[in-house]
GROMACS .gro file of N, CA and C in nm:
model
  351
    1MET      N    1   9.514   9.141  10.082
    1MET     CA    2   9.636   9.180  10.017
    1MET      C    3   9.743   9.075  10.043
    2GLU      N    4   9.821   9.051   9.941
    2GLU     CA    5   9.932   8.957   9.951
    2GLU      C    6  10.049   9.014   9.871
    3LEU      N    7  10.168   8.988   9.919
    3LEU     CA    8  10.290   9.027   9.846
    3LEU      C    9  10.367   8.903   9.808
    4LYS      N   10  10.415   8.902   9.687
    4LYS     CA   11  10.511   8.799   9.645
    4LYS      C   12  10.637   8.874   9.611
    5THR      N   13  10.747   8.833   9.672
    5THR     CA   14  10.874   8.902   9.650
    5THR      C   15  10.983   8.803   9.612
    6LYS      N   16  11.080   8.854   9.538
    6LYS     CA   17  11.201   8.777   9.512
    6LYS      C   18  11.313   8.874   9.480
    7ILE      N   19  11.433   8.829   9.508
    7ILE     CA   20  11.551   8.909   9.481
    7ILE      C   21  11.611   8.862   9.349
    8ILE      N   22  11.631   8.959   9.259
    8ILE     CA   23  11.690   8.931   9.129
    8ILE      C   24  11.810   9.025   9.114
    9GLU      N   25  11.928   8.968   9.126
    9GLU     CA   26  12.053   9.045   9.122
    9GLU      C   27  12.048   9.153   9.232
   10ASP      N   28  12.055   9.281   9.194
   10ASP     CA   29  12.051   9.386   9.296
   10ASP      C   30  11.915   9.456   9.302
   11SER      N   31  11.810   9.382   9.262
   11SER     CA   32  11.675   9.437   9.257
   11SER      C   33  11.578   9.354   9.341
   12LEU      N   34  11.480   9.424   9.397
   12LEU     CA   35  11.371   9.358   9.469
   12LEU      C   36  11.249   9.361   9.379
   13TYR      N   37  11.198   9.243   9.346
   13TYR     CA   38  11.073   9.229   9.270
   13TYR      C   39  10.960   9.213   9.370
   14VAL      N   40  10.856   9.295   9.354
   14VAL     CA   41  10.742   9.294   9.447
   14VAL      C   42  10.613   9.286   9.366
   15LYS      N   43  10.540   9.177   9.380
   15LYS     CA   44  10.410   9.164   9.315
   15LYS      C   45  10.303   9.190   9.420
   16ILE      N   46  10.222   9.293   9.395
   16ILE     CA   47  10.114   9.329   9.487
   16ILE      C   48   9.987   9.261   9.438
   17ILE      N   49   9.927   9.180   9.525
   17ILE     CA   50   9.806   9.107   9.490
   17ILE      C   51   9.693   9.157   9.580
   18GLY      N   52   9.590   9.211   9.517
   18GLY     CA   53   9.476   9.262   9.594
   18GLY      C   54   9.474   9.414   9.598
   19GLU      N   55   9.433   9.468   9.714
   19GLU     CA   56   9.413   9.611   9.728
   19GLU      C   57   9.530   9.678   9.799
   20LEU      N   58   9.567   9.795   9.749
   20LEU     CA   59   9.669   9.879   9.811
   20LEU      C   60   9.596  10.004   9.861
   21ASP      N   61   9.561  10.002   9.989
   21ASP     CA   62   9.483  10.112  10.047
   21ASP      C   63   9.535  10.144  10.186
   22HIS      N   64   9.461  10.226  10.259
   22HIS     CA   65   9.508  10.268  10.392
   22HIS      C   66   9.520  10.152  10.489
   23HIS      N   67   9.453  10.041  10.462
   23HIS     CA   68   9.463   9.924  10.550
   23HIS      C   69   9.590   9.843  10.523
   24THR      N   70   9.641   9.848  10.401
   24THR     CA   71   9.751   9.761  10.363
   24THR      C   72   9.883   9.833  10.332
   25SER      N   73   9.878   9.963  10.306
   25SER     CA   74   9.998  10.034  10.260
   25SER      C   75  10.111  10.033  10.362
   26GLU      N   76  10.080  10.043  10.489
   26GLU     CA   77  10.186  10.043  10.591
   26GLU      C   78  10.256   9.907  10.598
   27ASP      N   79  10.179   9.800  10.587
   27ASP     CA   80  10.237   9.666  10.589
   27ASP      C   81  10.328   9.645  10.468
   28ILE      N   82  10.283   9.689  10.351
   28ILE     CA   83  10.366   9.676  10.231
   28ILE      C   84  10.493   9.758  10.248
   29ARG      N   85  10.480   9.880  10.295
   29ARG     CA   86  10.596   9.967  10.316
   29ARG      C   87  10.697   9.899  10.408
   30ASN      N   88  10.650   9.846  10.519
   30ASN     CA   89  10.741   9.781  10.614
   30ASN      C   90  10.811   9.660  10.553
   31GLN      N   91  10.737   9.577  10.481
   31GLN     CA   92  10.796   9.458  10.420
   31GLN      C   93  10.899   9.495  10.313
   32VAL      N   94  10.864   9.590  10.227
   32VAL     CA   95  10.955   9.630  10.119
   32VAL      C   96  11.080   9.694  10.177
   33ASP      N   97  11.063   9.787  10.271
   33ASP     CA   98  11.179   9.853  10.331
   33ASP      C   99  11.272   9.754  10.400
   34SER      N  100  11.214   9.659  10.470
   34SER     CA  101  11.293   9.558  10.540
   34SER      C  102  11.376   9.477  10.441
   35LEU      N  103  11.314   9.433  10.332
   35LEU     CA  104  11.386   9.354  10.231
   35LEU      C  105  11.493   9.436  10.160
   36LEU      N  106  11.463   9.561  10.129
   36LEU     CA  107  11.561   9.646  10.063
   36LEU      C  108  11.683   9.666  10.151
   37THR      N  109  11.659   9.693  10.280
   37THR     CA  110  11.768   9.722  10.372
   37THR      C  111  11.848   9.597  10.406
   38SER      N  112  11.780   9.490  10.443
   38SER     CA  113  11.851   9.371  10.489
   38SER      C  114  11.930   9.302  10.378
   39ASN      N  115  11.891   9.325  10.253
   39ASN     CA  116  11.962   9.263  10.140
   39ASN      C  117  12.046   9.364  10.060
   40ASN      N  118  12.051   9.487  10.109
   40ASN     CA  119  12.128   9.594  10.045
   40ASN      C  120  12.098   9.603   9.896
   41LEU      N  121  11.968   9.612   9.863
   41LEU     CA  122  11.924   9.616   9.724
   41LEU      C  123  11.912   9.759   9.676
   42LYS      N  124  11.939   9.778   9.549
   42LYS     CA  125  11.946   9.911   9.490
   42LYS      C  126  11.819   9.950   9.415
   43ASN      N  127  11.753   9.854   9.352
   43ASN     CA  128  11.637   9.881   9.265
   43ASN      C  129  11.513   9.810   9.319
   44VAL      N  130  11.397   9.862   9.279
   44VAL     CA  131  11.272   9.795   9.312
   44VAL      C  132  11.185   9.790   9.187
   45ILE      N  133  11.123   9.673   9.166
   45ILE     CA  134  11.032   9.652   9.054
   45ILE      C  135  10.898   9.611   9.112
   46PHE      N  136  10.798   9.699   9.098
   46PHE     CA  137  10.664   9.669   9.145
   46PHE      C  138  10.583   9.613   9.029
   47ASP      N  139  10.535   9.489   9.046
   47ASP     CA  140  10.448   9.424   8.948
   47ASP      C  141  10.304   9.449   8.992
   48LEU      N  142  10.229   9.523   8.910
   48LEU     CA  143  10.092   9.562   8.946
   48LEU      C  144   9.987   9.481   8.871
   49SER      N  145  10.027   9.369   8.814
   49SER     CA  146   9.936   9.290   8.732
   49SER      C  147   9.816   9.236   8.809
   50GLN      N  148   9.830   9.217   8.940
   50GLN     CA  149   9.719   9.164   9.020
   50GLN      C  150   9.675   9.260   9.129
   51MET      N  151   9.713   9.387   9.117
   51MET     CA  152   9.665   9.489   9.210
   51MET      C  153   9.532   9.539   9.154
   52ASN      N  154   9.424   9.517   9.228
   52ASN     CA  155   9.293   9.550   9.173
   52ASN      C  156   9.234   9.681   9.225
   53PHE      N  157   9.303   9.747   9.319
   53PHE     CA  158   9.255   9.877   9.370
   53PHE      C  159   9.370   9.948   9.438
   54MET      N  160   9.372  10.082   9.424
   54MET     CA  161   9.471  10.162   9.495
   54MET      C  162   9.407  10.296   9.530
   55ASP      N  163   9.435  10.345   9.652
   55ASP     CA  164   9.391  10.478   9.690
   55ASP      C  165   9.512  10.567   9.717
   56SER      N  166   9.491  10.684   9.774
   56SER     CA  167   9.600  10.779   9.795
   56SER      C  168   9.706  10.727   9.891
   57SER      N  169   9.672  10.636   9.980
   57SER     CA  170   9.772  10.575  10.068
   57SER      C  171   9.873  10.494   9.986
   58GLY      N  172   9.825  10.432   9.880
   58GLY     CA  173   9.914  10.359   9.789
   58GLY      C  174  10.009  10.453   9.718
   59VAL      N  175   9.958  10.569   9.677
   59VAL     CA  176  10.043  10.669   9.614
   59VAL      C  177  10.155  10.708   9.711
   60GLY      N  178  10.121  10.730   9.836
   60GLY     CA  179  10.220  10.765   9.937
   60GLY      C  180  10.324  10.656   9.958
   61MET      N  181  10.279  10.531   9.954
   61MET     CA  182  10.372  10.419   9.969
   61MET      C  183  10.472  10.417   9.854
   62PHE      N  184  10.423  10.437   9.731
   62PHE     CA  185  10.513  10.439   9.615
   62PHE      C  186  10.609  10.558   9.622
   63MET      N  187  10.561  10.674   9.666
   63MET     CA  188  10.647  10.793   9.678
   63MET      C  189  10.761  10.767   9.777
   64GLY      N  190  10.730  10.709   9.890
   64GLY     CA  191  10.832  10.681   9.990
   64GLY      C  192  10.936  10.582   9.942
   65ARG      N  193  10.895  10.481   9.868
   65ARG     CA  194  10.990  10.383   9.815
   65ARG      C  195  11.077  10.448   9.706
   66TYR      N  196  11.019  10.539   9.630
   66TYR     CA  197  11.096  10.613   9.530
   66TYR      C  198  11.212  10.688   9.598
   67LYS      N  199  11.182  10.758   9.706
   67LYS     CA  200  11.286  10.835   9.776
   67LYS      C  201  11.396  10.743   9.829
   68LYS      N  202  11.357  10.628   9.880
   68LYS     CA  203  11.454  10.532   9.935
   68LYS      C  204  11.545  10.479   9.823
   69ILE      N  205  11.487  10.444   9.710
   69ILE     CA  206  11.563  10.390   9.598
   69ILE      C  207  11.654  10.496   9.537
   70LYS      N  208  11.603  10.616   9.520
   70LYS     CA  209  11.684  10.723   9.460
   70LYS      C  210  11.802  10.759   9.550
   71SER      N  211  11.786  10.747   9.681
   71SER     CA  212  11.898  10.777   9.772
   71SER      C  213  12.012  10.677   9.754
   72LYS      N  214  11.983  10.561   9.695
   72LYS     CA  215  12.085  10.459   9.667
   72LYS      C  216  12.129  10.464   9.520
   73ASN      N  217  12.084  10.568   9.448
   73ASN     CA  218  12.109  10.580   9.304
   73ASN      C  219  12.054  10.461   9.227
   74GLY      N  220  11.941  10.409   9.275
   74GLY     CA  221  11.876  10.297   9.210
   74GLY      C  222  11.766  10.340   9.116
   75VAL      N  223  11.696  10.241   9.063
   75VAL     CA  224  11.590  10.264   8.965
   75VAL      C  225  11.458  10.210   9.020
   76PRO      N  226  11.356  10.296   9.034
   76PRO     CA  227  11.223  10.250   9.071
   76PRO      C  228  11.141  10.221   8.945
   77ILE      N  229  11.080  10.103   8.940
   77ILE     CA  230  11.010  10.059   8.819
   77ILE      C  231  10.873  10.002   8.855
   78MET      N  232  10.778  10.023   8.763
   78MET     CA  233  10.647   9.958   8.769
   78MET      C  234  10.629   9.879   8.640
   79ILE      N  235  10.572   9.759   8.653
   79ILE     CA  236  10.545   9.676   8.535
   79ILE      C  237  10.402   9.623   8.541
   80ASN      N  238  10.354   9.580   8.425
   80ASN     CA  239  10.223   9.514   8.414
   80ASN      C  240  10.109   9.597   8.475
   81ILE      N  241  10.100   9.721   8.435
   81ILE     CA  242   9.998   9.811   8.492
   81ILE      C  243   9.867   9.797   8.415
   82HIS      N  244   9.760   9.768   8.488
   82HIS     CA  245   9.627   9.759   8.428
   82HIS      C  246   9.571   9.898   8.408
   83ASN      N  247   9.488   9.912   8.306
   83ASN     CA  248   9.425  10.041   8.278
   83ASN      C  249   9.342  10.093   8.394
   84SER      N  250   9.288  10.004   8.476
   84SER     CA  251   9.205  10.048   8.589
   84SER      C  252   9.287  10.126   8.692
   85ASN      N  253   9.416  10.103   8.699
   85ASN     CA  254   9.504  10.175   8.793
   85ASN      C  255   9.581  10.289   8.726
   86ARG      N  256   9.586  10.288   8.596
   86ARG     CA  257   9.669  10.383   8.521
   86ARG      C  258   9.630  10.528   8.547
   87ARG      N  259   9.502  10.557   8.552
   87ARG     CA  260   9.458  10.695   8.568
   87ARG      C  261   9.507  10.756   8.699
   88LEU      N  262   9.491  10.685   8.810
   88LEU     CA  263   9.537  10.738   8.938
   88LEU      C  264   9.690  10.753   8.938
   89LEU      N  265   9.760  10.659   8.879
   89LEU     CA  266   9.906  10.669   8.872
   89LEU      C  267   9.949  10.790   8.789
   90GLN      N  268   9.877  10.818   8.680
   90GLN     CA  269   9.908  10.934   8.598
   90GLN      C  270   9.876  11.064   8.673
   91MET      N  271   9.758  11.070   8.733
   91MET     CA  272   9.716  11.192   8.803
   91MET      C  273   9.808  11.222   8.921
   92SER      N  274   9.860  11.121   8.985
   92SER     CA  275   9.945  11.140   9.102
   92SER      C  276  10.087  11.184   9.065
   93GLY      N  277  10.123  11.171   8.939
   93GLY     CA  278  10.257  11.207   8.895
   93GLY      C  279  10.360  11.096   8.912
   94LEU      N  280  10.316  10.979   8.951
   94LEU     CA  281  10.411  10.869   8.973
   94LEU      C  282  10.484  10.828   8.844
   95PHE      N  283  10.420  10.848   8.729
   95PHE     CA  284  10.487  10.813   8.603
   95PHE      C  285  10.601  10.910   8.572
   96ASN      N  286  10.606  11.023   8.643
   96ASN     CA  287  10.718  11.116   8.625
   96ASN      C  288  10.842  11.070   8.700
   97ILE      N  289  10.825  10.983   8.799
   97ILE     CA  290  10.939  10.940   8.880
   97ILE      C  291  10.969  10.790   8.870
   98TYR      N  292  10.871  10.711   8.833
   98TYR     CA  293  10.890  10.567   8.813
   98TYR      C  294  10.902  10.540   8.664
   99LYS      N  295  10.991  10.449   8.629
   99LYS     CA  296  10.996  10.401   8.492
   99LYS      C  297  10.891  10.292   8.479
  100GLU      N  298  10.833  10.282   8.360
  100GLU     CA  299  10.732  10.181   8.335
  100GLU      C  300  10.778  10.090   8.222
  101TYR      N  301  10.763   9.959   8.244
  101TYR     CA  302  10.794   9.861   8.141
  101TYR      C  303  10.679   9.761   8.134
  102ALA      N  304  10.667   9.697   8.019
  102ALA     CA  305  10.557   9.604   7.996
  102ALA      C  306  10.566   9.479   8.082
  103ASN      N  307  10.689   9.433   8.110
  103ASN     CA  308  10.703   9.309   8.186
  103ASN      C  309  10.839   9.306   8.257
  104LEU      N  310  10.861   9.200   8.333
  104LEU     CA  311  10.983   9.186   8.412
  104LEU      C  312  11.108   9.176   8.324
  105ASP      N  313  11.101   9.103   8.216
  105ASP     CA  314  11.218   9.089   8.129
  105ASP      C  315  11.265   9.224   8.076
  106LYS      N  316  11.172   9.307   8.032
  106LYS     CA  317  11.208   9.439   7.979
  106LYS      C  318  11.264   9.528   8.089
  107ALA      N  319  11.210   9.517   8.210
  107ALA     CA  320  11.261   9.596   8.323
  107ALA      C  321  11.404   9.556   8.357
  108LEU      N  322  11.431   9.427   8.361
  108LEU     CA  323  11.566   9.381   8.394
  108LEU      C  324  11.667   9.420   8.286
  109ILE      N  325  11.627   9.415   8.161
  109ILE     CA  326  11.715   9.459   8.052
  109ILE      C  327  11.749   9.607   8.070
  110ALA      N  328  11.649   9.687   8.105
  110ALA     CA  329  11.673   9.831   8.126
  110ALA      C  330  11.767   9.855   8.244
  111ILE      N  331  11.746   9.784   8.352
  111ILE     CA  332  11.832   9.802   8.471
  111ILE      C  333  11.976   9.766   8.437
  112ARG      N  334  11.994   9.662   8.361
  112ARG     CA  335  12.129   9.618   8.325
  112ARG      C  336  12.193   9.710   8.220
  113GLY      N  337  12.114   9.802   8.165
  113GLY     CA  338  12.167   9.894   8.064
  113GLY      C  339  12.179   9.833   7.927
  114GLU      N  340  12.100   9.728   7.902
  114GLU     CA  341  12.109   9.658   7.775
  114GLU      C  342  12.004   9.703   7.674
  115GLU      N  343  11.918   9.799   7.715
  115GLU     CA  344  11.811   9.838   7.623
  115GLU      C  345  11.865   9.925   7.511
  116ASP      N  346  11.802   9.918   7.396
  116ASP     CA  347  11.840  10.001   7.283
  116ASP      C  348  11.785  10.141   7.305
  117GLU      N  349  11.866  10.238   7.280
  117GLU     CA  350  11.824  10.377   7.296
  117GLU      C  351  11.745  10.423   7.177
   0.00000   0.00000   0.00000
């Protein structure tokens, strides 16, 4: 597992590369929480384009980050979701709490409030 992160305005972009499972979810949680707190960021954008596996520990990691972001009145977003991960994300209910966009540009437009209704 590898994380690529960058700060874009008041958002943390997180690209998860590899597996999100019970071996890696705590490390991801710690890294994301640290970056959100130390940079006083409001939103998080998870790029799942290179995440090739996720188990229930991953669902828990996403749920916890949702609570953290919502407490700041921020927006939790997922982008670039592969069909192989879509079913678990749907069954877990994460699509009810995370917004989904096709790519980073569309997510940033939505965060800025520039999207057409």
